Short mmCIF file of C-alpha atoms and ligand atoms in Angstrom, two decimals:
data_model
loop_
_atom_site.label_atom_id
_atom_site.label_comp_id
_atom_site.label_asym_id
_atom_site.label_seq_id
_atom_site.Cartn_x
_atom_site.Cartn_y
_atom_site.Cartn_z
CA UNK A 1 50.82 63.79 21.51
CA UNK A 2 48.16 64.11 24.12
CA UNK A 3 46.27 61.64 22.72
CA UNK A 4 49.28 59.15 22.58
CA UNK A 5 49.80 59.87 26.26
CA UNK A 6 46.00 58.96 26.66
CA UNK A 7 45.77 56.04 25.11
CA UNK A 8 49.40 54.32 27.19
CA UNK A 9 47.89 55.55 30.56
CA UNK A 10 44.62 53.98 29.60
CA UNK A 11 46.97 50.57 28.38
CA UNK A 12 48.85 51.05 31.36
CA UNK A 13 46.46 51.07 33.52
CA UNK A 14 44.37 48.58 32.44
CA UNK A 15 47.80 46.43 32.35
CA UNK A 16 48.22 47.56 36.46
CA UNK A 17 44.45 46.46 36.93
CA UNK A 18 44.83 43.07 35.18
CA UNK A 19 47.67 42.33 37.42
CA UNK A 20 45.44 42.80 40.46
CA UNK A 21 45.97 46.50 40.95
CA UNK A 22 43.24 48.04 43.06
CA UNK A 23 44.20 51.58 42.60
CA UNK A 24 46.90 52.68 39.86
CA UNK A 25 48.21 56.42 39.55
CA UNK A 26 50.95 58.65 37.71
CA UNK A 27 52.96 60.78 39.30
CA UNK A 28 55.39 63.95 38.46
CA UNK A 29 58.49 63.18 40.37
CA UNK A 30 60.50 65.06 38.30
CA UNK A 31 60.86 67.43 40.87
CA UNK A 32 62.73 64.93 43.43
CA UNK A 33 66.34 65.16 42.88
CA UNK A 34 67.98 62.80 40.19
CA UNK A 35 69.82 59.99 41.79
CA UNK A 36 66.49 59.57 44.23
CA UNK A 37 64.18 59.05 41.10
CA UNK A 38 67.03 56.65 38.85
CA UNK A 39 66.80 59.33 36.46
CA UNK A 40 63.20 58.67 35.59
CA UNK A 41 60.88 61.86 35.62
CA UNK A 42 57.45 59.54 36.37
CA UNK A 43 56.47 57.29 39.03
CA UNK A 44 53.44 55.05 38.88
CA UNK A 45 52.43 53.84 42.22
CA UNK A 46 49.62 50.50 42.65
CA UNK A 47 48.17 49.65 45.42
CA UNK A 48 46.24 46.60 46.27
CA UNK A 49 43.95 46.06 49.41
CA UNK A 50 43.51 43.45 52.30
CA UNK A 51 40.28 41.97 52.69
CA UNK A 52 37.55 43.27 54.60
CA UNK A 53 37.84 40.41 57.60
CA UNK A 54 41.55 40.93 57.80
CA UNK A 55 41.31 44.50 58.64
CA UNK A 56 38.51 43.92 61.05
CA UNK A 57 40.65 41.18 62.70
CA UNK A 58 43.18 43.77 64.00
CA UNK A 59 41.04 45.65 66.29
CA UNK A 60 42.58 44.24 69.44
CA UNK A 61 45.54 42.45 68.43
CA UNK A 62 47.75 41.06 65.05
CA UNK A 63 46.02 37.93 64.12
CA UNK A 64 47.99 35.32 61.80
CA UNK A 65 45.46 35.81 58.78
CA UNK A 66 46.68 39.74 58.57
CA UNK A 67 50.50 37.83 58.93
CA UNK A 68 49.46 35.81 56.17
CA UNK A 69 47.91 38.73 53.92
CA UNK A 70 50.52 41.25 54.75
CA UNK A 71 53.13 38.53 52.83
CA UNK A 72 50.72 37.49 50.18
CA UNK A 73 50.16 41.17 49.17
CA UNK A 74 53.86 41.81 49.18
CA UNK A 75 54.45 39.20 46.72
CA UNK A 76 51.79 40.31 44.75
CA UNK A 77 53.00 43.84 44.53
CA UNK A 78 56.13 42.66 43.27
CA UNK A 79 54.54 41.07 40.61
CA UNK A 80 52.86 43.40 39.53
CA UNK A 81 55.31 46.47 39.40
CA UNK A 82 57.62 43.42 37.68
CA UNK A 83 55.40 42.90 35.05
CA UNK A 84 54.06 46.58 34.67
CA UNK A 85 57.54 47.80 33.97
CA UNK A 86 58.25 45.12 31.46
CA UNK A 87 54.60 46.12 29.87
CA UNK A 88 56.55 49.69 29.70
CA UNK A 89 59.94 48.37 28.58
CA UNK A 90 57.93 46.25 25.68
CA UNK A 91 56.60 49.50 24.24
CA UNK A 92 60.10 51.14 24.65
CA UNK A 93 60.43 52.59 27.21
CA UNK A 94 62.71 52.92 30.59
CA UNK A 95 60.85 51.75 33.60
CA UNK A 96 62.43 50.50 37.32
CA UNK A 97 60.17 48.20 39.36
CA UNK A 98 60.84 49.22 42.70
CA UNK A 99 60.59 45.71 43.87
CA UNK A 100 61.25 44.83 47.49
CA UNK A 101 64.45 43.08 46.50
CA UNK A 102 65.50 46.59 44.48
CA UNK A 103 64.57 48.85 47.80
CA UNK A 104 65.11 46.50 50.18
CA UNK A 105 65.23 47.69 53.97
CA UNK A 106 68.45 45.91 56.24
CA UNK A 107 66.82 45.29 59.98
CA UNK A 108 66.19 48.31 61.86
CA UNK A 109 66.34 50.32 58.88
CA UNK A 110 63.36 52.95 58.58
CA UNK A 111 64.18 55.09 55.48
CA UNK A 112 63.87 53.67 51.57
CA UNK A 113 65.53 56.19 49.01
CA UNK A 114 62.13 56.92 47.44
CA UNK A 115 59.16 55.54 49.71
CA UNK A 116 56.08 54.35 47.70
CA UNK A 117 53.93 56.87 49.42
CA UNK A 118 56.09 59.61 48.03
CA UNK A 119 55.15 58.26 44.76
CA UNK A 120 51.75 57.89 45.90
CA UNK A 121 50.48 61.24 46.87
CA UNK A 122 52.59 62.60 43.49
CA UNK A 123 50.38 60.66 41.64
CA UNK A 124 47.57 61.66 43.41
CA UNK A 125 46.63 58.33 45.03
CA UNK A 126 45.87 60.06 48.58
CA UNK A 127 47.44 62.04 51.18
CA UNK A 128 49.81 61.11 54.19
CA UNK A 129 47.21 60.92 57.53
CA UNK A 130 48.47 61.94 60.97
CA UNK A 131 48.95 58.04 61.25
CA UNK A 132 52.10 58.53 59.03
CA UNK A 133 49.86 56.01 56.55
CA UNK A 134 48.87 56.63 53.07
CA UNK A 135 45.40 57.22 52.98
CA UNK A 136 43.02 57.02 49.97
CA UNK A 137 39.39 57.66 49.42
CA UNK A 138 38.21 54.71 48.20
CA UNK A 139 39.83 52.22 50.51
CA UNK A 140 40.85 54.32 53.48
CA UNK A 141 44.47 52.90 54.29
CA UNK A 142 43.87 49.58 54.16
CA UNK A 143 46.12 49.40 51.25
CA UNK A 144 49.40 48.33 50.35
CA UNK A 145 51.91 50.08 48.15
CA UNK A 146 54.63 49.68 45.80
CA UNK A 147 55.91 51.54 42.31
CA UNK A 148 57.23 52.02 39.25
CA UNK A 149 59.85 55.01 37.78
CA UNK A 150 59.46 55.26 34.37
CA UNK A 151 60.54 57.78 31.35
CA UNK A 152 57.37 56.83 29.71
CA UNK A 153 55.17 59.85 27.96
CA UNK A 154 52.46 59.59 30.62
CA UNK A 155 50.06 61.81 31.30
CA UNK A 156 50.32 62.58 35.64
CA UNK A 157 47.35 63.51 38.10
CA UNK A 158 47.95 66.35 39.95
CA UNK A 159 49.82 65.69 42.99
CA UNK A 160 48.13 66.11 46.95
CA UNK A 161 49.84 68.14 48.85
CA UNK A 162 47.45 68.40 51.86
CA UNK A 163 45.73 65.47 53.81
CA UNK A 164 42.14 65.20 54.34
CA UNK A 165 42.06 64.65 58.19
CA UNK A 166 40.69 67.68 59.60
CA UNK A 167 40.13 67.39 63.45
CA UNK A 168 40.24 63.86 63.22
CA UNK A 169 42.56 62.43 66.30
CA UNK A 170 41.52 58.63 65.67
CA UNK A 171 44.68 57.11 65.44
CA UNK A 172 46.76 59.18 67.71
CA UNK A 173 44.65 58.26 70.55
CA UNK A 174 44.40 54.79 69.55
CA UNK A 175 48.18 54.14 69.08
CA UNK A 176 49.04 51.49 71.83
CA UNK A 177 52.74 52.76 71.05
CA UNK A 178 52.27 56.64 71.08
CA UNK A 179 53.77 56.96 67.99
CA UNK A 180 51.74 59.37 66.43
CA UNK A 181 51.71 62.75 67.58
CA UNK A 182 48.31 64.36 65.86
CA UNK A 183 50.22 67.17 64.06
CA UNK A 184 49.20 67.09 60.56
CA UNK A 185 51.57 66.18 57.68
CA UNK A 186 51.63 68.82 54.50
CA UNK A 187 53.79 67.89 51.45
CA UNK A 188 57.44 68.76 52.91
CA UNK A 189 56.91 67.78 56.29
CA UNK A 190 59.54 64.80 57.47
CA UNK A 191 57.96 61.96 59.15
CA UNK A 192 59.95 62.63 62.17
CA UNK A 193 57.73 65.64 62.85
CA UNK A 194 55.30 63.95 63.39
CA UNK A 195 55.79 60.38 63.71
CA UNK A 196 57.76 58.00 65.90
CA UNK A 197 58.94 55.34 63.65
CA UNK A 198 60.93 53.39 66.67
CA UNK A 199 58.56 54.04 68.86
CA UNK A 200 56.24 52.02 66.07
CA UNK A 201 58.44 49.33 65.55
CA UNK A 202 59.01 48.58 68.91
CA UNK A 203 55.56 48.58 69.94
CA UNK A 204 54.57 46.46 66.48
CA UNK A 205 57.37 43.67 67.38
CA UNK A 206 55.67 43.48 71.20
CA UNK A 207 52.39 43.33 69.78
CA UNK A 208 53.22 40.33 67.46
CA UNK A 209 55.61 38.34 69.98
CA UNK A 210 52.53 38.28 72.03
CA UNK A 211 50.27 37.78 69.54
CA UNK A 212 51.99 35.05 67.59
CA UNK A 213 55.00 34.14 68.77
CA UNK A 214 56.95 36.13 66.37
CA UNK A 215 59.59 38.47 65.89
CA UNK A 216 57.72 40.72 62.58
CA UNK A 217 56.48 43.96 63.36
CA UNK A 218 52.74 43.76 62.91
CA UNK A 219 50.25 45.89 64.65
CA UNK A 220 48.11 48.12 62.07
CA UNK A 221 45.78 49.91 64.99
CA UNK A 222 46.23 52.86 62.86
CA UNK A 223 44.72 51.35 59.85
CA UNK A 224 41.21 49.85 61.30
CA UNK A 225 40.65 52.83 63.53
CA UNK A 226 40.45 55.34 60.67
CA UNK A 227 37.15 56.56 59.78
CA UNK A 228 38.50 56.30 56.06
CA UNK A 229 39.04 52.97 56.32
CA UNK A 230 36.23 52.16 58.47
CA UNK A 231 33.44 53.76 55.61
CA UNK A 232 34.86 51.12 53.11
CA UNK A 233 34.49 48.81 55.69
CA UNK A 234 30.86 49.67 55.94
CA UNK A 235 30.57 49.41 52.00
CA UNK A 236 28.28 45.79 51.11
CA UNK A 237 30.84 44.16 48.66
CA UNK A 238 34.50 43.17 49.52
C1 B12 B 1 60.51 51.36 57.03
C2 B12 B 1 59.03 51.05 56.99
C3 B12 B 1 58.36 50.95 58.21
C4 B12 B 1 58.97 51.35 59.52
C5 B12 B 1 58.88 52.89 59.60
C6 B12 B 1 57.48 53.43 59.33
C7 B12 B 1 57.37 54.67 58.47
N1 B12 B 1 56.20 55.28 58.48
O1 B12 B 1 58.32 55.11 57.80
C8 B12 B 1 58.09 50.60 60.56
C9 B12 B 1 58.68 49.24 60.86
C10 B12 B 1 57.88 51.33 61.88
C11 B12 B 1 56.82 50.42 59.74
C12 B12 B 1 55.60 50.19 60.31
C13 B12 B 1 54.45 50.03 59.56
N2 B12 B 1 54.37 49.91 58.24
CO1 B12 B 1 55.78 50.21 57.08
N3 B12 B 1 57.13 50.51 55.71
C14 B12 B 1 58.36 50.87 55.77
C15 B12 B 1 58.95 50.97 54.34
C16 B12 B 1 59.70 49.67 54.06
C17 B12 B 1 59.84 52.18 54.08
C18 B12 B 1 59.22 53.51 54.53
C19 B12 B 1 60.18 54.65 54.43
O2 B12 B 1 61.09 54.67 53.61
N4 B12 B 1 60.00 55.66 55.26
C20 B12 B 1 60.80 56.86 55.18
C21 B12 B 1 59.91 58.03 55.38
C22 B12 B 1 60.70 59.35 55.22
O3 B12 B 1 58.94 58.05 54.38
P1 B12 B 1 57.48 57.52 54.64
O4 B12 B 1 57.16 57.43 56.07
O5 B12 B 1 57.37 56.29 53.82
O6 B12 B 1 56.54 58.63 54.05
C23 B12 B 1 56.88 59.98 54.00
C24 B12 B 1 57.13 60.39 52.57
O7 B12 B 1 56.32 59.60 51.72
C25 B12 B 1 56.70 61.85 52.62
N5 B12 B 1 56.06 62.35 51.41
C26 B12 B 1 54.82 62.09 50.98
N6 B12 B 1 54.58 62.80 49.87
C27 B12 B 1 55.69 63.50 49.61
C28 B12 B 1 55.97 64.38 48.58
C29 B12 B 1 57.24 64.97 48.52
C30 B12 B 1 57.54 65.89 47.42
C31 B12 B 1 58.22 64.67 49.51
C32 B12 B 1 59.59 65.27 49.46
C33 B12 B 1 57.90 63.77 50.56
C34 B12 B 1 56.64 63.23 50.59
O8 B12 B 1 55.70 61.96 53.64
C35 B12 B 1 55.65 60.78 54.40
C36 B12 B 1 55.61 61.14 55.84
O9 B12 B 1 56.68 61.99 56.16
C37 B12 B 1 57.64 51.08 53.48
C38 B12 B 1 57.73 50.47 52.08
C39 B12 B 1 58.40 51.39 51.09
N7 B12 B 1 59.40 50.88 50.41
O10 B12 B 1 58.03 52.56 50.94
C40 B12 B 1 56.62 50.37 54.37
C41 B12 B 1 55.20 50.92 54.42
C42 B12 B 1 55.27 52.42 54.63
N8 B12 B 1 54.66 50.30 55.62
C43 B12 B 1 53.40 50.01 55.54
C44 B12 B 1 52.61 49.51 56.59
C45 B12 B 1 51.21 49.05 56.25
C46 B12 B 1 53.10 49.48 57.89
C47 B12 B 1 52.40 49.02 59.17
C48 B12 B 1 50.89 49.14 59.25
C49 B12 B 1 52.81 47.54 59.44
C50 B12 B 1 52.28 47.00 60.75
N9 B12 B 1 52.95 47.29 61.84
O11 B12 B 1 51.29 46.29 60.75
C51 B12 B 1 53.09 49.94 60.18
C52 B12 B 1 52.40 51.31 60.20
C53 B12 B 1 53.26 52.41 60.71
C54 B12 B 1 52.75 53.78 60.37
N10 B12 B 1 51.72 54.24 61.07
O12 B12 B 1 53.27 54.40 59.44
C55 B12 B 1 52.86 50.32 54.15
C56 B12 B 1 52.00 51.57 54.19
C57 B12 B 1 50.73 51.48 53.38
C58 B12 B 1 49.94 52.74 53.53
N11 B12 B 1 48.64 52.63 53.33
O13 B12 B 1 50.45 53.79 53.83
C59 B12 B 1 54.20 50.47 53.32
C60 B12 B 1 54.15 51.46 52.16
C61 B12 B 1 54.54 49.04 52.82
C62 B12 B 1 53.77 48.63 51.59
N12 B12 B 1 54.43 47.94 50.69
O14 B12 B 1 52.61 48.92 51.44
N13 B12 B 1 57.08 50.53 58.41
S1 SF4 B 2 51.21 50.21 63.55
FE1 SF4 B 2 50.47 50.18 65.69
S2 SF4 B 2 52.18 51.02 66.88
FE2 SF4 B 2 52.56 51.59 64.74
S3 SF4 B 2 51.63 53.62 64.50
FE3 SF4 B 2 50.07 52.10 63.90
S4 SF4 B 2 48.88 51.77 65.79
FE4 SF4 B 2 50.82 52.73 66.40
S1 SF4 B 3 42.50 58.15 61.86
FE1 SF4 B 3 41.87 60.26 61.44
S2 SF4 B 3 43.75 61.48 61.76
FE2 SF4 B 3 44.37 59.34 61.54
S3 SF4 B 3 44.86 59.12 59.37
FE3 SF4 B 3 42.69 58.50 59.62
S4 SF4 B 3 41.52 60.40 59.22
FE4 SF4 B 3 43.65 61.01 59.57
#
């Protein structure tokens, strides 16, 4: 049985990675309530990554080429969680690609029902930084997100429940918008305790208006700034 759980993570995986996965984890979400999970007691979150030059572009203001990226990468995470959970569905399986279209967000609308970096950190992907951002190892947070549920036999990582930030204070200083406060998130801490998600969109939308001319919400201070992100940065290869 463990063995047969080996082997479809492994196909999985390398199914994710094919697609243009960067990072790929599974995740015990059984522990979320019901209707917040479809049912499904594993989610599998991806993540792919913008390029080195994007990120660095960002320093003072949104540039068009991190515009351009931030819909590319959208687009490809909904092809991938498309095709992973058909890959699942193939071999029998349940599986719910939560798509943009499937979780989709009205204007002015801050909450999803299950946000990919829930999934995320319960598959142990990384942990939630003081920025409110998903945060990983490898990459820093210079990631995007998205995920599968599933009721697949997988075998799941064991989940992170507490963020690697230390005395870090980066991105709350940084913030052009004040949203982040610098208290550190823990699993069960709301994102109101410590982040200002208006104060982040509004600040984002002023940013790009005078940036580009347009009404998205780009900024993404919090991303370049963070010494995470800034050691892959450093890294030779993109
Ligand atoms: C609404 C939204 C916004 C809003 C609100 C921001 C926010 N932080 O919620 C606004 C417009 C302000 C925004 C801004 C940005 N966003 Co945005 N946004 C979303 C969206 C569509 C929904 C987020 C949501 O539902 N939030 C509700 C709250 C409650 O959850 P959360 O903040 O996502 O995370 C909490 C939970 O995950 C919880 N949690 C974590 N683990 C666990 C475990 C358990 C057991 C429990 C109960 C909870 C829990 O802890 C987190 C903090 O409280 C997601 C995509 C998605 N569908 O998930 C993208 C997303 C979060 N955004 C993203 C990005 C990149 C940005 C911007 C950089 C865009 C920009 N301006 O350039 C900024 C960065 C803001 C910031 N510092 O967080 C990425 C984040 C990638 C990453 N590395 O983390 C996402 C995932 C989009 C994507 N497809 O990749 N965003
Ligand atoms: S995206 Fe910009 S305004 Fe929002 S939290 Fe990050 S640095 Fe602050
Ligand atoms: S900038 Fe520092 S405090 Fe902010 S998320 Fe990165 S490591 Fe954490």
């Amino acid at each position: 049985m463990r063995q047969q759980a080996a082997e479809l993570n492994a196909r999985t995986n390398a199914e994710l990675t094919r697609l243009g996965a960067v990072l790929a984890g599974f995740g015990d979400i059984s522990g979320l309530p019901p209707d917040v999970r479809g049912g499904m007691p594993v989610g599998i979150c991806v993540a792919v990554k913008y390029p080195k030059d994007v990120i660095r572009g960002i320093a003072e203001l949104p540039t068009a080429e991190y515009h351009a990226w931030y819909d590319r990468l959208n687009e490809q995470l909904d092809m991938i969680v498309t095709h992973g959970a058909e890959f699942l569905r193939r071999n029998g399986y349940s599986a719910i690609a939560q798509t943009r279209e499937r979780v989709g967000l009205g204007e002015m609308v801050n909450s999803t029902v299950l946000p990919h970096k829930t999934v995320a950190t319960r598959a142990g992907i990384g942990w939630i930084g003081k920025s409110a951002l998903l945060v990983t190892e490898q990459y820093g947070s210079m990631v995007r997100l998205s995920s599968i549920l599933t009721d697949a036999p997988l075998g799941c990582a064991a989940p992170v429940d507490e963020p690697k930030c230390g005395g870090c204070m980066k991105c709350t200083d940084a913030c052009p918008g004040e949203a982040v406060s610098g208290r550190p998130w823990r699993a069960g801490v709301g994102r109101e305790e410590f982040f200002d998600a208006a104060k982040c969109r509004k600040t984002a939308w002023e940013r790009t208006k005078r940036s580009l001319d347009s009404d998205a919400t780009l900024c993404g201070k919090c991303i370049e700034i963070c010494p995470w992100t800034r050691r892959y940065l450093m890294t030779p290869n993109d």
